[in-house]
Coordinates of C-alpha atoms and ligand atoms in Angstrom, one line a residue:
Chain T
X2 CA 54.4 -32.4 -16.9
X3 CA 55.5 -30.8 -20.0
X4 CA 56.1 -34.1 -21.6
X5 CA 52.5 -35.3 -20.7
X6 CA 51.0 -32.3 -22.3
X7 CA 53.1 -32.6 -25.3
X8 CA 51.9 -36.1 -25.7
X9 CA 48.4 -35.1 -25.0
X10 CA 48.8 -32.5 -27.7
X11 CA 50.1 -35.3 -30.0
X12 CA 47.4 -37.5 -29.2
X13 CA 45.1 -35.0 -29.9
X14 CA 46.7 -34.1 -33.5
X15 CA 46.5 -37.9 -34.3
X16 CA 42.9 -38.0 -33.3
X17 CA 42.2 -34.8 -35.4
X18 CA 43.8 -36.4 -38.3
X19 CA 42.3 -39.2 -38.2
X20 CA 38.6 -37.6 -37.7
X21 CA 39.5 -35.4 -41.0
X22 CA 40.6 -38.3 -42.8
X23 CA 37.3 -40.1 -41.9
X24 CA 35.5 -37.1 -42.9
X25 CA 37.1 -36.6 -46.3
X26 CA 36.7 -40.4 -46.9
X27 CA 33.0 -40.1 -46.3
X28 CA 33.0 -36.8 -48.3
X29 CA 34.7 -38.5 -51.6
X30 CA 32.1 -40.9 -51.5
X31 CA 29.1 -38.4 -51.0
X32 CA 26.6 -39.2 -53.3
X33 CA 24.4 -36.8 -55.2
X34 CA 21.0 -37.9 -56.5
X35 CA 20.3 -37.3 -60.2
X36 CA 16.4 -37.3 -60.4
X37 CA 13.7 -36.9 -62.8
X38 CA 13.9 -33.1 -63.8
X39 CA 10.1 -33.0 -63.5
X40 CA 10.2 -34.3 -59.9
X41 CA 12.8 -32.0 -58.6
X42 CA 11.6 -29.8 -55.5
X43 CA 11.7 -26.1 -55.8
X44 CA 14.8 -25.7 -54.0
X45 CA 16.6 -28.4 -56.2
X46 CA 15.5 -26.7 -59.4
X47 CA 16.6 -23.4 -58.1
X48 CA 20.1 -24.8 -57.4
X49 CA 20.5 -26.3 -60.6
X50 CA 19.4 -23.3 -62.4
X51 CA 21.7 -21.1 -59.9
X52 CA 24.9 -23.5 -60.8
X53 CA 23.9 -23.2 -64.6
X54 CA 23.6 -19.4 -64.3
X55 CA 27.0 -19.2 -62.7
X56 CA 28.8 -21.2 -65.3
X57 CA 27.3 -18.8 -67.7
X58 CA 28.4 -15.7 -65.8
X59 CA 31.9 -16.9 -65.6
X60 CA 32.1 -17.5 -69.4
X61 CA 30.4 -14.1 -69.9
X62 CA 33.6 -12.5 -68.3
X63 CA 36.2 -15.1 -69.6
X64 CA 35.1 -17.6 -72.3
X65 CA 38.3 -19.3 -71.6
X66 CA 37.9 -20.6 -68.1
X67 CA 37.4 -24.3 -67.9
X68 CA 35.0 -24.3 -65.3
X69 CA 32.6 -22.0 -67.2
X70 CA 29.8 -22.8 -69.5
X71 CA 31.5 -22.0 -72.6
X72 CA 34.5 -24.5 -72.0
X73 CA 32.4 -27.3 -70.5
X74 CA 30.3 -26.9 -73.9
X75 CA 33.6 -27.1 -75.9
X76 CA 34.4 -30.4 -74.2
X77 CA 31.3 -31.8 -76.6
X78 CA 31.9 -29.5 -79.5
X79 CA 35.5 -28.6 -80.0
X80 CA 38.6 -30.3 -80.7
X81 CA 40.9 -27.3 -80.4
X82 CA 40.8 -23.8 -79.3
X83 CA 43.1 -20.9 -79.4
X84 CA 43.6 -19.5 -75.8
X85 CA 44.7 -15.9 -75.5
X86 CA 47.5 -15.3 -72.7
X87 CA 45.1 -12.7 -71.3
X88 CA 41.3 -12.6 -72.4
X89 CA 40.2 -9.5 -73.6
X90 CA 36.6 -10.8 -74.6
X91 CA 33.4 -10.1 -72.7
X92 CA 29.8 -10.9 -73.5
X93 CA 28.2 -7.9 -72.9
X94 CA 24.7 -7.9 -74.6
X95 CA 25.6 -10.6 -77.1
X96 CA 23.7 -13.9 -77.3
X97 CA 25.5 -16.5 -75.1
X98 CA 25.9 -19.1 -77.9
X99 CA 27.1 -16.4 -80.6
X100 CA 29.6 -15.2 -78.1
X101 CA 30.9 -18.8 -77.1
X102 CA 31.1 -19.6 -81.0
X103 CA 32.8 -16.6 -81.9
X104 CA 35.4 -16.9 -78.9
X105 CA 36.1 -20.4 -80.1
X106 CA 37.2 -19.3 -83.4
X107 CA 39.7 -16.6 -82.6
X108 CA 43.3 -17.1 -83.2
X109 CA 45.8 -15.3 -80.8
X110 CA 49.1 -15.1 -82.0
X111 CA 50.6 -14.8 -78.7
X112 CA 48.2 -17.6 -77.2
X113 CA 48.2 -21.4 -77.0
X114 CA 46.2 -24.1 -78.0
X115 CA 43.7 -25.7 -75.6
X116 CA 42.2 -29.3 -76.4
X117 CA 38.4 -28.8 -74.8
X118 CA 37.3 -32.1 -76.2
X119 CA 35.9 -34.3 -78.7
X120 CA 32.7 -36.1 -78.1
X121 CA 32.9 -39.8 -79.0
X122 CA 30.3 -40.9 -81.2
X123 CA 29.7 -44.1 -83.5
X124 CA 31.8 -46.4 -81.2
X125 CA 32.0 -48.5 -78.0
X126 CA 33.1 -45.6 -75.9
X127 CA 30.1 -43.5 -76.7
X128 CA 28.3 -44.2 -73.4
X129 CA 31.6 -44.0 -71.0
X130 CA 32.8 -40.9 -72.7
X131 CA 29.9 -39.0 -72.1
X132 CA 29.8 -40.3 -68.4
X133 CA 33.5 -38.9 -67.8
X134 CA 32.4 -35.5 -69.3
X135 CA 29.2 -35.4 -67.0
X136 CA 31.3 -36.4 -63.9
X137 CA 33.3 -33.2 -64.4
X138 CA 30.5 -31.2 -65.6
X139 CA 28.7 -32.2 -62.0
X140 CA 31.7 -31.4 -59.8
X141 CA 32.0 -28.1 -61.8
X142 CA 28.3 -27.4 -60.8
X143 CA 28.5 -28.5 -57.1
X144 CA 31.6 -26.1 -56.8
X145 CA 29.9 -23.0 -58.2
X146 CA 28.4 -22.0 -54.7
X147 CA 28.6 -25.0 -52.3
X148 CA 27.4 -22.8 -49.3
X149 CA 25.0 -20.7 -51.2
X150 CA 26.8 -17.4 -50.6
X151 CA 27.2 -15.8 -54.4
X152 CA 24.4 -14.1 -56.2
X153 CA 24.3 -14.7 -59.8
X154 CA 23.4 -12.3 -62.6
X155 CA 19.8 -13.1 -62.2
X156 CA 19.7 -12.2 -58.3
X157 CA 19.4 -15.5 -57.0
X158 CA 21.8 -17.3 -54.7
X159 CA 21.4 -21.1 -53.1
X160 CA 23.7 -24.0 -52.3
X161 CA 24.9 -26.1 -55.0
X162 CA 27.0 -28.6 -53.1
X163 CA 24.3 -31.3 -53.8
X164 CA 23.6 -30.5 -57.5
X165 CA 23.1 -33.6 -59.5
X166 CA 22.3 -33.3 -63.4
X167 CA 18.6 -33.8 -63.6
X168 CA 17.7 -36.2 -66.2
X169 CA 15.0 -36.0 -69.1
X170 CA 13.2 -39.2 -69.6
X171 CA 12.5 -38.5 -73.4
X172 CA 10.5 -41.7 -73.8
X173 CA 7.7 -40.5 -71.3
X174 CA 5.1 -38.0 -72.3
X175 CA 6.7 -34.4 -71.6
X176 CA 5.3 -32.0 -68.9
X177 CA 5.8 -29.3 -71.6
X178 CA 4.9 -29.3 -75.3
X179 CA 7.7 -31.2 -76.3
X180 CA 10.4 -31.1 -73.5
X181 CA 10.1 -30.8 -69.8
X182 CA 8.3 -27.8 -69.0
X183 CA 11.2 -26.0 -67.6
X184 CA 13.3 -26.0 -70.7
X185 CA 10.3 -24.3 -72.5
X186 CA 10.1 -21.3 -69.8
X187 CA 11.7 -18.5 -71.6
X188 CA 12.4 -17.1 -68.2
X189 CA 14.7 -20.1 -67.2
X190 CA 18.3 -20.2 -68.0
X191 CA 17.5 -23.8 -69.2
X192 CA 15.5 -22.1 -72.0
X193 CA 17.2 -22.1 -75.2
X194 CA 16.1 -20.6 -78.5
X195 CA 16.3 -22.5 -81.9
X196 CA 14.6 -25.9 -80.7
X197 CA 12.0 -27.7 -82.8
X198 CA 9.1 -26.4 -80.4
X199 CA 7.0 -25.3 -83.3
X200 CA 7.9 -27.9 -86.0
X201 CA 5.3 -30.6 -85.6
X202 CA 4.2 -29.7 -82.1
X203 CA 2.0 -32.9 -82.2
X204 CA 5.1 -35.0 -82.1
X205 CA 5.1 -35.1 -78.2
X206 CA 7.1 -38.3 -77.8
X207 CA 9.4 -39.7 -80.6
X208 CA 11.5 -42.6 -79.4
X209 CA 9.1 -45.4 -78.1
X210 CA 9.7 -46.9 -74.4
X211 CA 9.1 -50.3 -76.0
X212 CA 12.1 -50.0 -78.4
X213 CA 14.2 -48.9 -75.5
X214 CA 13.1 -52.0 -73.4
X215 CA 13.7 -54.1 -76.3
X216 CA 17.2 -52.6 -77.1
X217 CA 18.2 -53.3 -73.4
X218 CA 17.4 -56.8 -73.5
X219 CA 20.4 -57.1 -75.9
X220 CA 23.3 -58.8 -73.9
X221 CA 25.8 -58.3 -76.5
X222 CA 27.9 -55.3 -75.9
X223 CA 28.7 -54.2 -79.3
X224 CA 25.5 -54.6 -80.8
X225 CA 23.9 -52.4 -78.1
X226 CA 26.7 -50.0 -77.2
X227 CA 29.0 -49.6 -80.2
X228 CA 31.8 -51.3 -81.8
X229 CA 35.5 -51.0 -80.9
X230 CA 37.3 -47.7 -81.9
X231 CA 40.5 -49.6 -82.5
X232 CA 39.3 -51.6 -85.2
X233 CA 36.6 -50.1 -87.1
X234 CA 33.9 -48.4 -85.0
X235 CA 30.5 -48.4 -85.5
X236 CA 27.0 -47.1 -83.8
X237 CA 25.5 -49.5 -81.5
X238 CA 21.8 -50.0 -81.6
X239 CA 20.9 -47.5 -79.1
X240 CA 23.2 -44.8 -80.5
X241 CA 21.7 -45.0 -84.1
X242 CA 18.2 -45.9 -83.1
X243 CA 17.5 -43.6 -80.2
X244 CA 20.1 -41.2 -79.3
X245 CA 20.5 -39.9 -82.9
X246 CA 17.1 -39.2 -83.7
X247 CA 16.3 -37.5 -80.6
X248 CA 19.0 -34.9 -81.6
X249 CA 17.7 -34.5 -85.0
X250 CA 14.8 -34.1 -86.0
X251 CA 13.3 -34.4 -82.5
X252 CA 15.1 -31.6 -80.6
X253 CA 16.8 -29.5 -83.4
X254 CA 18.3 -26.3 -83.1
X255 CA 22.1 -26.4 -81.7
X256 CA 21.4 -30.1 -81.0
X257 CA 21.2 -30.9 -84.6
X258 CA 25.1 -30.6 -84.7
X259 CA 27.5 -32.5 -83.1
X260 CA 29.9 -29.4 -82.9
X261 CA 27.3 -27.2 -81.2
X262 CA 25.0 -29.6 -79.3
X263 CA 26.2 -28.9 -75.8
X264 CA 25.3 -25.2 -76.0
X265 CA 21.9 -26.0 -75.6
X266 CA 21.2 -27.2 -71.7
X267 CA 18.7 -29.5 -72.5
X268 CA 21.9 -31.5 -73.6
X269 CA 22.9 -32.2 -70.2
X270 CA 19.5 -33.5 -69.2
X271 CA 19.1 -35.4 -72.2
X272 CA 22.4 -37.3 -71.9
X273 CA 21.7 -37.9 -68.1
X274 CA 19.0 -40.0 -69.1
X275 CA 21.0 -41.8 -71.5
X276 CA 23.7 -42.4 -68.7
X277 CA 21.0 -43.8 -66.6
X278 CA 20.0 -46.3 -69.4
X279 CA 24.0 -47.1 -69.5
X280 CA 23.8 -47.5 -65.8
X281 CA 20.8 -49.9 -66.2
X282 CA 22.4 -52.1 -68.9
X283 CA 25.4 -52.6 -66.7
X284 CA 23.2 -53.6 -63.8
X285 CA 21.4 -56.0 -66.0
X286 CA 23.9 -57.5 -67.9
X287 CA 27.3 -56.7 -66.2
X288 CA 30.5 -54.7 -67.3
X289 CA 32.7 -57.8 -68.2
X290 CA 32.2 -57.3 -71.9
X291 CA 32.5 -53.8 -72.5
X292 CA 35.0 -53.1 -74.8
X293 CA 38.1 -50.4 -75.2
X294 CA 38.1 -49.7 -71.5
X295 CA 41.9 -49.5 -71.6
X296 CA 41.2 -46.4 -73.8
X297 CA 41.7 -42.7 -72.8
X298 CA 39.0 -40.2 -73.1
X299 CA 39.9 -37.1 -74.7
X300 CA 39.0 -33.8 -72.9
X301 CA 40.9 -31.2 -71.0
X302 CA 39.0 -30.7 -67.8
X303 CA 39.7 -28.8 -64.5
X304 CA 42.7 -30.8 -62.9
X305 CA 41.0 -30.5 -59.6
X306 CA 38.4 -32.7 -60.3
X307 CA 40.6 -35.6 -61.4
X308 CA 39.6 -38.9 -59.9
X309 CA 41.9 -40.7 -57.2
X310 CA 43.1 -43.3 -59.8
X311 CA 43.7 -40.8 -62.6
X312 CA 46.4 -41.3 -64.9
X313 CA 46.8 -39.5 -68.3
X314 CA 49.0 -42.0 -70.0
X315 CA 52.0 -41.3 -72.4
X316 CA 50.5 -38.9 -75.1
X317 CA 50.8 -35.1 -75.6
X318 CA 47.2 -34.3 -75.6
X319 CA 44.9 -33.9 -72.5
X320 CA 42.3 -36.6 -71.5
X321 CA 40.1 -37.5 -68.6
X322 CA 41.9 -41.0 -68.1
X323 CA 41.0 -44.4 -68.9
X324 CA 37.5 -45.4 -69.5
X325 CA 37.6 -48.0 -66.8
X326 CA 38.0 -45.3 -64.2
X327 CA 34.1 -44.5 -64.8
X328 CA 32.4 -47.9 -64.7
X329 CA 31.4 -47.6 -60.8
X330 CA 29.1 -44.4 -60.5
X331 CA 29.4 -44.8 -56.6
X332 CA 33.1 -44.0 -57.0
X333 CA 31.9 -41.1 -59.1
X334 CA 29.7 -39.7 -56.5
X335 CA 26.3 -39.7 -58.0
X336 CA 23.4 -42.3 -58.1
X337 CA 20.1 -42.3 -59.8
X338 CA 16.7 -42.1 -58.5
X339 CA 14.2 -43.4 -60.7
X340 CA 10.8 -44.5 -60.0
X341 CA 7.3 -45.5 -61.5
X342 CA 7.3 -44.3 -65.1
X343 CA 11.1 -44.3 -65.3
X344 CA 11.4 -47.6 -65.0
X345 CA 11.8 -49.7 -68.2
X346 CA 9.1 -52.0 -69.5
X347 CA 9.6 -55.7 -68.6
X348 CA 9.9 -58.9 -70.7
X349 CA 6.4 -59.7 -70.2
X350 CA 5.1 -56.3 -71.0
X351 CA 6.7 -56.1 -74.3
X352 CA 5.6 -59.9 -75.2
X353 CA 2.1 -58.6 -74.3
X354 CA 2.7 -55.5 -76.7
X355 CA 4.0 -57.6 -79.8
X356 CA 0.6 -59.6 -80.3
X357 CA -2.1 -59.1 -82.9
X358 CA -5.8 -58.6 -82.0
X359 CA -6.3 -62.3 -81.5
X360 CA -3.3 -62.7 -79.1
X361 CA -1.2 -64.4 -81.3
X362 CA 2.5 -63.2 -81.5
X363 CA 3.2 -60.9 -84.5
X364 CA 5.1 -62.7 -87.0
X365 CA 7.4 -60.8 -89.6
X366 CA 6.3 -61.2 -93.2
X367 CA 3.2 -63.2 -92.0
X368 CA 1.3 -60.6 -89.8
X369 CA -0.2 -57.6 -91.3
X370 CA 1.9 -55.6 -88.7
X371 CA 5.6 -56.4 -88.2
X372 CA 6.8 -56.7 -84.7
X373 CA 9.4 -54.1 -85.6
X374 CA 6.9 -51.6 -86.9
X375 CA 4.9 -52.1 -83.5
X376 CA 7.9 -51.6 -81.3
X377 CA 9.2 -48.4 -83.2
X378 CA 5.7 -46.8 -83.2
X379 CA 4.0 -47.7 -80.1
X380 CA 3.1 -44.9 -77.7
X381 CA 5.2 -42.2 -80.1
X382 CA 4.8 -40.3 -82.7
X383 CA 7.6 -41.7 -84.7
X384 CA 6.7 -43.3 -88.1
X385 CA 8.6 -44.6 -91.0
X386 CA 9.1 -41.9 -93.7
X387 CA 6.6 -42.2 -96.7
X388 CA 9.1 -40.6 -99.3
X389 CA 12.6 -40.8 -100.1
X390 CA 15.1 -42.4 -102.2
X391 CA 14.6 -46.5 -102.4
X392 CA 17.3 -49.0 -103.2
X393 CA 16.8 -52.6 -103.0
X394 CA 19.0 -55.9 -102.7
X395 CA 18.3 -59.4 -103.2
X396 CA 19.2 -61.6 -100.4
X397 CA 18.8 -65.1 -99.5
X398 CA 16.9 -65.9 -96.1
X399 CA 19.1 -68.0 -93.8
X400 CA 19.5 -68.8 -90.2
X401 CA 21.5 -66.0 -88.1
X402 CA 22.7 -65.7 -84.7
X403 CA 25.3 -63.7 -82.8
X404 CA 28.1 -66.2 -84.4
X405 CA 26.6 -65.2 -87.9
X406 CA 25.0 -62.1 -87.9
X407 CA 23.5 -60.3 -90.5
X408 CA 23.8 -56.8 -90.8
X409 CA 23.0 -54.0 -93.4
X410 CA 25.5 -51.4 -94.3
X411 CA 24.6 -48.1 -95.8
X412 CA 27.3 -45.9 -97.3
X413 CA 26.6 -42.3 -97.3
X414 CA 28.6 -40.3 -100.1
X415 CA 27.9 -36.8 -98.4
X416 CA 27.9 -37.0 -94.7
X417 CA 27.9 -33.4 -94.2
X418 CA 24.6 -33.6 -92.3
X419 CA 22.4 -36.2 -90.5
X420 CA 20.4 -39.0 -92.6
X421 CA 17.9 -41.6 -91.8
X422 CA 17.5 -45.1 -93.3
X423 CA 14.4 -47.0 -92.7
X424 CA 14.6 -50.9 -93.8
X425 CA 12.0 -53.3 -94.9
X426 CA 12.6 -57.0 -95.8
X427 CA 10.0 -58.3 -98.1
X428 CA 9.5 -61.1 -100.8
X429 CA 10.8 -60.5 -104.3
X430 CA 7.3 -60.4 -105.8
X431 CA 6.2 -57.5 -103.4
X432 CA 7.2 -54.4 -105.2
X433 CA 8.7 -51.7 -102.6
X434 CA 6.3 -48.9 -102.1
X435 CA 7.0 -46.9 -98.9
X436 CA 3.8 -44.3 -99.7
X437 CA 1.6 -47.6 -98.9
X438 CA 1.0 -48.0 -95.2
X439 CA 0.2 -51.6 -95.6
X440 CA 3.5 -52.0 -97.1
X441 CA 5.4 -49.9 -94.2
X442 CA 3.4 -51.8 -91.7
X443 CA 4.2 -55.2 -92.7
X444 CA 7.7 -55.2 -93.8
X445 CA 9.4 -52.7 -91.7
X446 CA 12.5 -54.2 -90.0
X447 CA 14.1 -51.0 -88.2
X448 CA 15.3 -47.6 -88.7
X449 CA 18.6 -45.8 -87.9
X450 CA 20.0 -42.4 -88.0
X451 CA 23.3 -41.2 -88.7
X452 CA 24.2 -37.9 -86.3
X453 CA 26.7 -35.7 -88.5
X454 CA 28.1 -32.2 -88.9
X455 CA 29.1 -30.4 -92.0
X456 CA 32.2 -29.2 -89.6
X457 CA 35.0 -31.1 -91.0
X458 CA 37.2 -30.2 -88.4
X459 CA 34.8 -32.0 -86.1
X460 CA 34.6 -35.4 -87.5
X461 CA 37.1 -35.4 -90.4
X462 CA 35.7 -38.1 -92.4
X463 CA 35.2 -39.0 -96.0
X464 CA 32.0 -41.5 -96.7
X465 CA 30.2 -42.3 -93.7
X466 CA 29.0 -46.0 -93.2
X467 CA 25.8 -46.9 -91.3
X468 CA 25.4 -50.3 -90.2
X469 CA 22.1 -52.0 -89.0
X470 CA 22.2 -55.2 -87.0
X471 CA 19.1 -57.3 -88.7
X472 CA 20.1 -60.6 -87.2
X473 CA 16.8 -61.0 -85.4
X474 CA 14.9 -60.1 -88.2
X475 CA 16.5 -62.4 -90.5
X476 CA 16.2 -65.3 -88.4
X477 CA 12.6 -64.7 -87.8
X478 CA 12.3 -65.0 -91.6
X479 CA 14.3 -67.9 -91.7
X480 CA 11.5 -69.7 -89.4
X481 CA 9.0 -69.7 -92.5
X482 CA 11.0 -68.8 -95.5
X483 CA 14.5 -70.5 -95.2
X484 CA 16.2 -70.2 -98.6
X485 CA 14.1 -68.2 -100.3
X486 CA 15.0 -64.9 -102.4
X487 CA 13.9 -61.8 -100.5
X488 CA 14.6 -58.2 -101.2
X489 CA 16.0 -55.8 -98.7
X490 CA 14.8 -52.3 -99.6
X491 CA 16.3 -49.2 -97.9
X492 CA 14.4 -45.7 -97.8
X493 CA 17.0 -43.0 -97.4
X494 CA 16.2 -39.6 -96.2
X495 CA 18.4 -36.4 -95.6
X496 CA 17.7 -34.6 -92.3
Chain V
X3 CA 63.1 -49.9 -104.9
X4 CA 62.4 -49.1 -101.0
X5 CA 59.9 -46.8 -99.4
X6 CA 61.1 -44.2 -96.7
X7 CA 58.8 -41.9 -94.7
X8 CA 61.0 -39.1 -96.1
X9 CA 60.4 -38.3 -99.0
X10 CA 57.7 -41.2 -99.9
X11 CA 55.2 -41.3 -97.1
X12 CA 55.6 -37.7 -96.3
X13 CA 54.6 -36.5 -99.7
X14 CA 51.5 -38.8 -99.7
X15 CA 50.2 -37.0 -96.2
X16 CA 51.4 -33.5 -96.9
X17 CA 47.8 -32.1 -97.7
X18 CA 46.5 -33.4 -94.5
X19 CA 49.0 -32.2 -92.0
X20 CA 47.1 -28.8 -90.8
X21 CA 43.6 -30.5 -90.6
X22 CA 44.8 -33.4 -88.4
X23 CA 46.8 -31.1 -86.1
X24 CA 43.5 -30.0 -84.8
X25 CA 42.3 -33.2 -83.8
X26 CA 43.7 -35.7 -80.9
X27 CA 43.9 -39.5 -81.4
X28 CA 42.7 -41.6 -78.3
X29 CA 44.5 -44.7 -77.9
X30 CA 45.1 -47.4 -75.1
X31 CA 48.3 -45.7 -74.3
X32 CA 47.1 -42.0 -74.1
X33 CA 45.9 -39.2 -76.2
X34 CA 48.2 -38.0 -78.9
X35 CA 48.5 -35.4 -81.6
X36 CA 49.0 -36.5 -85.1
X37 CA 51.7 -34.8 -87.1
X38 CA 51.6 -36.3 -90.6
X39 CA 54.9 -34.6 -91.4
X40 CA 56.7 -35.8 -88.2
X41 CA 58.3 -39.3 -88.5
X42 CA 57.9 -40.2 -84.8
X43 CA 54.2 -39.2 -84.5
X44 CA 53.4 -41.1 -87.9
X45 CA 55.1 -44.3 -86.6
X46 CA 53.4 -44.0 -83.2
X47 CA 49.9 -44.2 -84.8
X48 CA 50.8 -46.3 -88.0
X49 CA 48.1 -48.9 -87.3
X50 CA 45.6 -46.3 -86.7
X51 CA 46.5 -44.7 -90.0
X52 CA 46.3 -47.8 -91.8
X53 CA 42.7 -48.7 -90.8
X54 CA 41.6 -45.1 -91.6
X55 CA 43.2 -45.2 -95.0
X56 CA 41.9 -48.5 -95.9
X57 CA 38.2 -47.7 -94.6
X58 CA 36.9 -47.0 -98.0
X59 CA 37.4 -50.8 -99.0
X60 CA 34.3 -52.8 -98.8
X61 CA 36.3 -55.5 -97.1
X62 CA 37.7 -53.1 -94.2
X63 CA 34.9 -50.8 -93.6
X64 CA 35.3 -48.2 -90.7
X65 CA 32.9 -45.5 -89.6
X66 CA 36.1 -42.8 -89.8
X67 CA 37.7 -42.9 -92.8
X68 CA 40.3 -40.9 -94.0
X69 CA 41.4 -38.8 -96.1
X70 CA 38.1 -36.7 -96.1
X71 CA 36.7 -36.4 -99.6
X72 CA 37.7 -39.7 -101.0
X73 CA 40.2 -42.6 -100.6
X74 CA 43.9 -42.0 -101.4
X75 CA 45.2 -43.7 -104.7
X76 CA 45.5 -47.5 -104.5
X77 CA 49.3 -47.1 -105.2
X78 CA 49.6 -44.7 -102.2
X79 CA 47.8 -47.2 -99.9
X80 CA 50.1 -49.9 -101.3
X81 CA 53.3 -47.6 -100.8
X82 CA 52.2 -47.0 -97.3
X83 CA 51.9 -50.9 -96.4
X84 CA 54.9 -51.6 -98.0
X85 CA 56.5 -49.2 -95.8
X86 CA 54.9 -50.6 -92.9
X87 CA 56.2 -54.2 -93.7
X88 CA 59.6 -52.8 -94.2
X89 CA 59.7 -51.6 -90.6
X90 CA 59.2 -47.9 -91.4
X91 CA 62.3 -46.8 -92.4
X92 CA 62.8 -43.0 -92.0
X93 CA 65.2 -42.2 -94.8
X94 CA 67.7 -44.0 -97.0
X95 CA 70.7 -45.1 -94.8
X96 CA 68.8 -44.8 -91.6
X97 CA 67.7 -47.7 -89.4
X98 CA 64.4 -49.0 -89.4
X99 CA 62.8 -48.4 -86.1
X100 CA 60.9 -51.3 -85.1
X101 CA 60.9 -50.3 -81.3
X102 CA 58.6 -47.4 -82.2
X103 CA 55.7 -49.8 -83.5
X104 CA 52.5 -49.6 -81.4
Ligands
CU30 CU1 24.2 -36.7 -77.9

C-alpha cells in the first residue's frame, strides 16, 4: 500500500518534471515579434515605453546597474567605467543623459573597473555585434515587468514579457517630421532632445530604399558586411553608405557620436531595422561566407541572459560569447514582422528605376544621369555635396570583378569627426566641377561616410582609411572605354 | 645585437600603456586586456600589434592604426619585427617563449 503510494508520488514527480521541461523548452524558444514602430498597437507601444522607462528609473537610482538604461547604453558607448563599491549617485532632477555621462567619467578609489562594451564598427562583426547587444537589451526589457505589476515613475504599468524592440524603417517616409511620430512626441520616454529635427526639415528621407535594395543584391559578404577584423578591417557598403550617414548628418544630436549614440532611444529602433536587413541578407545569401564568426564580442552584460551555448573563451575581459552564437534568430527568441512597405524593392523594380525617359538602361559616363546618381537620390532628399575639397587622380579603365576588384581608398589625417566623400569617374578632358549639376549627375559613382568620434578613448586611432568599392563602376566603364585614361575625383566634406 | 622585450620593446610602447588598458581586444580566443608593459600580454597579442603599428603603410592599410597621432618611427617597427622573428625573447639570457605565440 505504502509502496504503491510512494511509486505514485514518484511517477507524479517524473510527470511534473517532464511537464516543466517541456514548458521551459518552449519558453526558451518563445518568440517575440519585432514590428515596425508605426504599426504597434496602443498596448504594444505602451509596453515598450514602460520597459524603457523602468530602465531609466533603475539608472536614476543607480547608474551602475547592468540592467539599467545607462549601462545598456554604455555597452555601445563606453569601453571602461569605474564602478564604486556602493553607489552614492542619484539622478534627481538632472537630465538623464548628462547624469549617465557624469557617472561614466567618475573614478572611484575603492571601486573596480567595469567594461560595459565597445561597439564594433568598420569591420565584419558590425552587424553581429549589434545583434548580440540587442539580444541582451531585449531580454532586459522583457524582464523589467513581465506581469505588469510595477508602476514606473510616469505612473504606468503593463506587462513587458512580450516586448520586442520595434524597428524604424528609415528608408520609408517618416510618420513624423523626420522620424517616426512617437520619437517626436516630447511627452514620450522615446523623445530625445538635440536631434536634427529643425535642421533641414524638408529632409524627410535620406538614404534611398533603392540603394538599399541594390546593396542587398551583393552576395560577397565582405563587400556588403565589412572586412575581417583580424586582418585589416574596413567598412562594408551598407555601413558606410547607409548606416553612417543616417547617424550623422541625418539624425544628429547624441547619435552623431559613437561614444554617445545609444543614449538616444532612437538608436534601438534604428538598429533594429539594420538587424532586419542583416537577417534578410542571410535569408537571401546564406550565412556560409560570413567571416570572423569565431570572434568574441566585447561587452559586459547581465549573466542571467547568457545563451545556452555561451562560453567566454580565454581572455580576462568580459564578452557576449562568440559571434556564431547569434546567427539563428529563432534561437535568440525573436522574429520580424515586416509587410508591404517594409519589403525591399525587387530586382525588376531596380531595373525599372535605372532607365532613361526612353526606356533605355542608364549607362555610366554615357547617359546624362549616372545609374549611381539615380540609385542614391531616388525618393530621398540626399544629394551629393556641391562644395568641398576636391582631389583627382588619373586611372586607366580596365575590366574588374570580384577576383580583380577596384576600390578607392581615402586617407583622413584628422579622424576626430565624421566625414563624407563623394566620388566621380570622368574622362580626363572633363574638368571636375561639383558645383555643376550636369557634372554631378553624369559622373557620380558613389558616396561614403566615416562615422567617427573625437573621443580617443573610444576608437584610439591615428589616421583613418575609408575604402569604397567601385568594381562595378569600373567594369561598366570598361564596356565602352577600355584602356582609356580617366580621372577619379573625390569631393571631401567634414561633418 | 639582439632585441629583447625588456628593455627595447617596452621602451617603444611606454607612452601607450595607460590608454590601451581602457580597451578590450577581441580575438578568436577570447577578449583580452592589452598591457603594453607586460611581457605575456604583448606576446599574446603580438600579431594584432603588428597589424596596428604597420597600418600606416600604404601596402598594409588598416582601419585601426596605432598609435594615434602618427606612425612609430621605421626603426621601431623594424625592431618590433626583428623581436617577433627572434621568437619574442623577454630579456637577455631568458628563453624565447615560442609557446606563447598566437
Ligand atoms: Cu549605429
